[in-house]
CSV table of C-alpha atoms and ligand atoms in Angstrom, one decimal:
chain,number,residue,atom,x,y,z
R,1,MET,CA,0.0,0.0,0.0
R,2,ARG,CA,1.0,3.6,-0.4
R,3,VAL,CA,-0.2,5.7,2.4
R,4,ALA,CA,2.4,7.6,0.6
R,5,HIS,CA,3.7,11.1,0.9
R,6,PRO,CA,3.3,11.2,4.6
R,7,THR,CA,3.2,14.9,5.3
R,8,ARG,CA,4.9,14.1,8.6
R,9,ALA,CA,8.3,12.7,8.0
R,10,VAL,CA,9.5,10.1,10.4
R,11,PRO,CA,11.4,12.1,12.9
R,12,LYS,CA,15.2,11.9,12.9
R,13,LEU,CA,16.1,10.7,16.3
R,14,ALA,CA,19.6,9.9,17.5
R,15,GLU,CA,20.4,6.2,17.1
R,16,GLY,CA,18.7,4.2,19.8
R,17,THR,CA,16.3,7.0,20.9
R,18,PRO,CA,12.7,5.7,21.4
R,19,LEU,CA,9.9,7.4,19.6
R,20,LEU,CA,7.8,6.9,22.7
R,21,ALA,CA,9.2,6.3,26.2
R,22,LEU,CA,7.2,5.8,29.4
R,23,ASP,CA,9.2,5.9,32.6
R,24,ASP,CA,7.6,4.7,35.9
R,25,VAL,CA,4.2,6.0,34.9
R,26,ARG,CA,1.6,5.9,37.6
R,27,VAL,CA,-2.1,6.7,37.1
R,28,ASN,CA,-4.8,6.6,39.8
R,29,TYR,CA,-8.6,6.8,39.5
R,30,GLY,CA,-9.3,8.3,42.9
R,31,GLY,CA,-8.1,5.6,45.3
R,32,ILE,CA,-7.6,3.0,42.6
R,33,LYS,CA,-4.0,2.6,41.4
R,34,ALA,CA,-4.6,1.7,37.8
R,35,LEU,CA,-1.0,2.0,36.6
R,36,LYS,CA,1.6,1.2,39.3
R,37,GLY,CA,4.9,2.3,37.5
R,38,ILE,CA,4.9,1.4,33.9
R,39,SER,CA,8.0,1.7,31.8
R,40,LEU,CA,8.0,0.9,28.1
R,41,GLN,CA,9.6,2.1,24.9
R,42,VAL,CA,8.4,2.1,21.3
R,43,PHE,CA,11.1,2.6,18.7
R,44,PRO,CA,10.5,4.3,15.2
R,45,GLY,CA,9.0,1.8,12.7
R,46,GLU,CA,8.0,-0.8,15.3
R,47,ILE,CA,4.6,-2.4,15.9
R,48,VAL,CA,4.5,-3.0,19.7
R,49,ALA,CA,1.6,-4.9,21.4
R,50,LEU,CA,0.3,-4.2,24.8
R,51,ILE,CA,-1.6,-7.3,26.1
R,52,GLY,CA,-3.2,-8.4,29.3
R,53,ALA,CA,-6.5,-9.3,30.8
R,54,ASN,CA,-9.6,-7.1,31.4
R,55,GLY,CA,-8.8,-4.3,33.8
R,56,ALA,CA,-5.0,-4.7,33.5
R,57,GLY,CA,-4.6,-1.0,32.6
R,58,LYS,CA,-4.2,-1.2,28.8
R,59,THR,CA,-6.7,1.5,28.0
R,60,THR,CA,-5.5,3.6,30.8
R,61,THR,CA,-1.9,3.4,29.4
R,62,LEU,CA,-3.1,4.6,26.0
R,63,LYS,CA,-5.2,7.4,27.4
R,64,ALA,CA,-2.2,8.6,29.5
R,65,ILE,CA,0.0,8.7,26.3
R,66,ALA,CA,-2.8,10.6,24.5
R,67,GLY,CA,-3.0,13.2,27.2
R,68,LEU,CA,-6.5,12.2,28.4
R,69,LEU,CA,-5.5,11.3,31.9
R,70,PRO,CA,-3.2,13.0,34.3
R,71,LEU,CA,-0.2,11.1,35.7
R,72,ALA,CA,0.2,10.7,39.4
R,73,SER,CA,4.0,10.5,38.7
R,74,GLY,CA,6.5,9.3,36.1
R,75,SER,CA,7.2,10.7,32.7
R,76,ILE,CA,6.3,10.2,29.0
R,77,ARG,CA,8.5,11.3,26.3
R,78,PHE,CA,7.8,11.5,22.6
R,79,CYS,CA,10.7,12.1,20.2
R,80,GLY,CA,12.8,12.8,23.3
R,81,GLU,CA,10.5,15.6,24.5
R,82,PRO,CA,8.4,15.4,27.7
R,83,LEU,CA,4.7,15.2,27.0
R,84,VAL,CA,3.3,15.8,30.5
R,85,GLY,CA,0.9,18.7,30.7
R,86,LYS,CA,0.2,18.9,26.9
R,87,ALA,CA,-3.3,19.1,25.7
R,88,THR,CA,-4.6,16.3,23.5
R,89,GLU,CA,-4.8,18.5,20.4
R,90,ASP,CA,-1.2,19.4,20.9
R,91,LEU,CA,-0.3,15.8,21.0
R,92,VAL,CA,-2.3,15.2,17.8
R,93,ALA,CA,-0.4,18.1,16.2
R,94,ALA,CA,2.8,16.5,17.5
R,95,GLY,CA,1.9,13.3,15.7
R,96,ILE,CA,0.1,11.1,18.2
R,97,SER,CA,-3.3,9.8,17.2
R,98,LEU,CA,-5.5,7.4,19.2
R,99,ALA,CA,-8.2,5.1,17.8
R,100,PRO,CA,-10.2,4.5,20.9
R,101,GLU,CA,-11.7,1.4,22.4
R,102,GLY,CA,-15.3,0.7,21.3
R,103,ARG,CA,-14.9,2.4,18.0
R,104,ALA,CA,-16.5,5.7,19.1
R,105,ILE,CA,-17.5,6.9,15.6
R,106,PHE,CA,-20.3,9.4,15.0
R,107,PRO,CA,-23.2,7.3,14.1
R,108,ASN,CA,-25.3,10.0,12.4
R,109,LEU,CA,-22.4,11.4,10.3
R,110,THR,CA,-21.4,9.8,7.0
R,111,VAL,CA,-18.2,7.8,6.6
R,112,ARG,CA,-16.7,10.8,4.7
R,113,GLU,CA,-17.7,13.3,7.5
R,114,ASN,CA,-16.3,10.9,10.2
R,115,LEU,CA,-13.0,10.8,8.3
R,116,GLU,CA,-12.9,14.6,7.7
R,117,LEU,CA,-13.3,15.1,11.5
R,118,GLY,CA,-10.1,13.2,12.0
R,119,ALA,CA,-8.3,15.8,9.8
R,120,TYR,CA,-9.3,18.8,11.8
R,121,LEU,CA,-5.7,19.9,12.0
R,122,HIS,CA,-5.1,20.3,8.3
R,123,ARG,CA,-8.2,21.3,6.6
R,124,ASP,CA,-6.6,22.1,3.2
R,125,ALA,CA,-8.6,20.4,0.5
R,126,LYS,CA,-5.7,18.7,-1.2
R,127,THR,CA,-4.2,17.0,1.9
R,128,MET,CA,-7.7,16.0,3.0
R,129,ARG,CA,-8.4,14.5,-0.4
R,130,GLU,CA,-5.1,12.6,-0.6
R,131,THR,CA,-5.4,11.3,2.9
R,132,ILE,CA,-9.0,10.1,2.3
R,133,GLU,CA,-7.6,8.4,-0.8
R,134,ASP,CA,-4.9,6.7,1.3
R,135,VAL,CA,-7.4,5.5,3.8
R,136,THR,CA,-9.8,4.1,1.2
R,137,LYS,CA,-6.9,2.2,-0.5
R,138,LEU,CA,-6.2,0.7,2.9
R,139,PHE,CA,-9.9,-0.1,3.6
R,140,PRO,CA,-11.6,-0.3,0.2
R,141,ARG,CA,-14.9,-1.1,2.1
R,142,LEU,CA,-14.9,2.4,3.4
R,143,GLY,CA,-14.4,3.8,0.0
R,144,GLU,CA,-17.6,2.0,-1.2
R,145,ARG,CA,-19.5,3.5,1.7
R,146,MET,CA,-18.5,7.1,1.9
R,147,THR,CA,-22.1,8.5,1.9
R,148,GLN,CA,-23.4,5.8,4.3
R,149,GLU,CA,-24.1,6.8,8.0
R,150,GLY,CA,-21.4,5.5,10.4
R,151,GLY,CA,-24.0,3.9,12.6
R,152,THR,CA,-25.2,1.7,9.8
R,153,LEU,CA,-21.8,0.1,9.2
R,154,SER,CA,-21.1,-3.4,10.5
R,155,GLY,CA,-18.9,-3.6,13.6
R,156,GLY,CA,-15.8,-4.4,11.6
R,157,GLU,CA,-16.4,-1.6,9.2
R,158,GLN,CA,-16.9,0.8,12.1
R,159,GLN,CA,-13.5,-0.4,13.4
R,160,MET,CA,-11.9,0.4,10.0
R,161,LEU,CA,-13.5,3.8,10.2
R,162,ALA,CA,-12.1,4.4,13.7
R,163,ILE,CA,-8.7,3.5,12.5
R,164,GLY,CA,-9.1,5.5,9.3
R,165,ARG,CA,-10.2,8.5,11.2
R,166,ALA,CA,-7.1,8.3,13.4
R,167,LEU,CA,-5.0,8.1,10.3
R,168,MET,CA,-6.6,11.3,9.0
R,169,ALA,CA,-4.4,13.2,11.3
R,170,ARG,CA,-1.3,11.7,9.6
R,171,PRO,CA,0.2,10.5,12.8
R,172,THR,CA,3.8,9.5,13.5
R,173,LEU,CA,2.6,7.2,16.3
R,174,LEU,CA,-0.8,5.4,16.0
R,175,LEU,CA,-2.3,4.1,19.3
R,176,LEU,CA,-4.9,1.4,18.7
R,177,ASP,CA,-7.2,0.2,21.5
R,178,GLU,CA,-8.5,-3.3,20.8
R,179,PRO,CA,-9.0,-3.2,17.1
R,180,SER,CA,-10.3,-6.9,17.2
R,181,LEU,CA,-13.0,-6.3,19.8
R,182,GLY,CA,-16.2,-7.9,18.8
R,183,ILE,CA,-15.2,-8.6,15.2
R,184,ALA,CA,-15.3,-11.9,13.3
R,185,PRO,CA,-12.0,-13.7,12.9
R,186,LYS,CA,-11.8,-13.2,9.2
R,187,LEU,CA,-12.2,-9.4,9.5
R,188,VAL,CA,-9.7,-9.4,12.4
R,189,GLN,CA,-7.1,-10.9,10.0
R,190,GLN,CA,-7.9,-8.1,7.5
R,191,ILE,CA,-7.6,-5.4,10.1
R,192,PHE,CA,-4.2,-6.6,11.3
R,193,GLU,CA,-3.1,-6.9,7.7
R,194,ALA,CA,-4.0,-3.3,7.3
R,195,ILE,CA,-2.2,-2.5,10.6
R,196,LYS,CA,1.0,-4.0,9.1
R,197,GLN,CA,0.5,-2.0,5.9
R,198,ILE,CA,0.2,1.2,8.0
R,199,ALA,CA,3.4,0.3,9.7
R,200,ALA,CA,5.1,-0.4,6.4
R,201,SER,CA,4.1,3.1,5.3
R,202,GLY,CA,6.2,4.6,8.1
R,203,VAL,CA,3.8,4.9,11.0
R,204,THR,CA,4.9,3.5,14.3
R,205,ILE,CA,2.2,1.5,16.2
R,206,LEU,CA,1.3,0.7,19.7
R,207,VAL,CA,-1.6,-1.7,19.8
R,208,VAL,CA,-3.6,-2.8,22.8
R,209,GLU,CA,-5.2,-6.2,22.3
R,210,GLN,CA,-6.9,-9.0,24.3
R,211,ASN,CA,-6.5,-11.3,21.3
R,212,THR,CA,-3.0,-12.3,22.3
R,213,ARG,CA,-2.5,-14.7,19.5
R,214,ILE,CA,-3.0,-12.2,16.7
R,215,ALA,CA,-1.2,-9.4,18.6
R,216,LEU,CA,1.9,-11.5,19.0
R,217,ALA,CA,1.7,-12.8,15.5
R,218,SER,CA,1.5,-9.2,14.1
R,219,SER,CA,3.9,-7.2,16.3
R,220,HIS,CA,7.7,-7.0,16.7
R,221,ARG,CA,7.7,-6.7,20.5
R,222,ALA,CA,5.1,-6.9,23.2
R,223,TYR,CA,4.5,-6.0,26.8
R,224,VAL,CA,2.3,-7.9,29.1
R,225,LEU,CA,0.3,-5.9,31.7
R,226,ARG,CA,-0.9,-7.5,34.8
R,227,THR,CA,-3.0,-5.4,37.3
R,228,GLY,CA,-1.2,-2.1,36.5
R,229,GLU,CA,2.3,-3.5,36.2
R,230,ILE,CA,4.5,-4.9,33.3
R,231,ALA,CA,4.7,-8.5,34.0
R,232,LEU,CA,6.7,-9.6,30.9
R,233,SER,CA,8.1,-8.1,27.8
R,234,GLY,CA,10.2,-9.1,24.8
R,235,GLU,CA,10.1,-10.1,21.2
R,236,SER,CA,6.6,-11.2,20.2
R,237,LYS,CA,7.8,-14.4,18.6
R,238,VAL,CA,9.7,-15.3,21.8
R,239,LEU,CA,6.7,-14.4,24.0
R,240,ALA,CA,4.4,-16.5,21.8
R,241,LYS,CA,6.4,-19.6,22.8
R,242,ASP,CA,6.6,-18.7,26.5
R,243,PRO,CA,4.9,-21.4,28.6
R,244,GLU,CA,3.5,-18.8,31.1
R,245,ILE,CA,1.9,-16.7,28.2
R,246,GLN,CA,0.6,-19.9,26.6
R,247,ALA,CA,-1.1,-21.0,29.8
R,248,ALA,CA,-2.5,-17.6,30.7
R,249,TYR,CA,-3.4,-16.0,27.3
R,250,LEU,CA,-3.1,-18.6,24.5
R,251,GLY,CA,-5.4,-21.2,25.8
R,252,GLY,CA,-2.7,-23.6,27.0
B,1,LIG,N1,-12.8,6.2,35.0
B,1,LIG,C1,-12.5,5.3,36.0
B,1,LIG,N2,-12.7,5.4,37.3
B,1,LIG,C2,-12.4,4.4,38.1
B,1,LIG,N3,-11.7,3.3,37.8
B,1,LIG,C3,-11.4,3.2,36.5
B,1,LIG,C4,-11.8,4.1,35.5
B,1,LIG,N4,-11.3,3.7,34.3
B,1,LIG,C5,-10.7,2.5,34.5
B,1,LIG,N5,-10.8,2.2,35.9
B,1,LIG,C6,-10.1,1.0,36.5
B,1,LIG,O1,-8.8,1.0,36.2
B,1,LIG,C7,-8.4,-0.4,35.9
B,1,LIG,C8,-7.8,-0.4,34.5
B,1,LIG,O2,-8.8,-0.2,33.6
B,1,LIG,P1,-8.5,-0.2,32.0
B,1,LIG,O3,-9.7,0.3,31.3
B,1,LIG,O4,-7.2,0.5,31.7
B,1,LIG,O5,-8.3,-1.7,31.7
B,1,LIG,P2,-8.1,-2.5,30.3
B,1,LIG,O6,-6.8,-3.3,30.4
B,1,LIG,O7,-8.1,-1.6,29.2
B,1,LIG,O8,-9.2,-3.6,30.4
B,1,LIG,P3,-10.2,-4.1,29.1
B,1,LIG,O9,-9.4,-5.2,28.5
B,1,LIG,O10,-11.4,-4.6,29.9
B,1,LIG,O11,-10.5,-3.0,28.2
B,1,LIG,C9,-9.6,-1.2,36.0
B,1,LIG,O12,-9.6,-1.8,37.3
B,1,LIG,C10,-10.8,-0.3,35.9
B,1,LIG,O13,-11.9,-0.7,36.6
B,2,LIG,MG1,-9.5,-1.4,27.6
């Protein structure tokens, strides 16, 4: 696929500098300690998976990165710069885009209108047209349904739209929260194929998944979250063979 001419060049970082780095990040909801000191790195060009059971803190981690939740302590750096205290729209402008859990599209707006809303930072017609073209190449089904209302799309199509909308901001780092949730296995494959294509076009990806099998098969590295802490991390193909992971997340 093309997702060509990214308007946002992959940042030139000193060798070995992560694109995203979380250091001892803690997030509380009132008295609930949801993240108890998370450290993780995502390097340019990687697909990194964040896996773990319900309530482990996966969504909380993505929301903290996207500036939607305050940190109790710790730091988040993007391209070497601290992110703490920046508003979500500044983070989008800096190149961080989140496709949230549960698809969160606008049901009464058309597919095209939903996509256009994702591009609110660059409203010039040419970039908008080209980016929509890129998204519809990635997800031809969306291209066939541009005038259809978002709420009438199938669950899988809504997920494509949520990812497409996040791509409309032309991110450097794409955060995906459970792209496989509630979707038939065949469509899950298609969505992960699209994720690989997005990565091949130069977008770095941090993907949260409960579908451990496909997450490990489709990523370079992975972190396993357990009740707000990183329990394990490593190369995905190594983790996929780990007996503990197999017992806990891959059905034995
Ligand atoms: N707004 C909130 N107020 C209070 N507690 C919250 C809030 N949001 C999340 N939590 C709690 O924080 C913990 C982590 O939640 P989070 O949504 O990050 O989990 P998750 O790993 O994404 O789970 P799932 O796989 O079910 O989506 C859970 O115990 C959850 O109940
Ligand atoms: Mg979640």
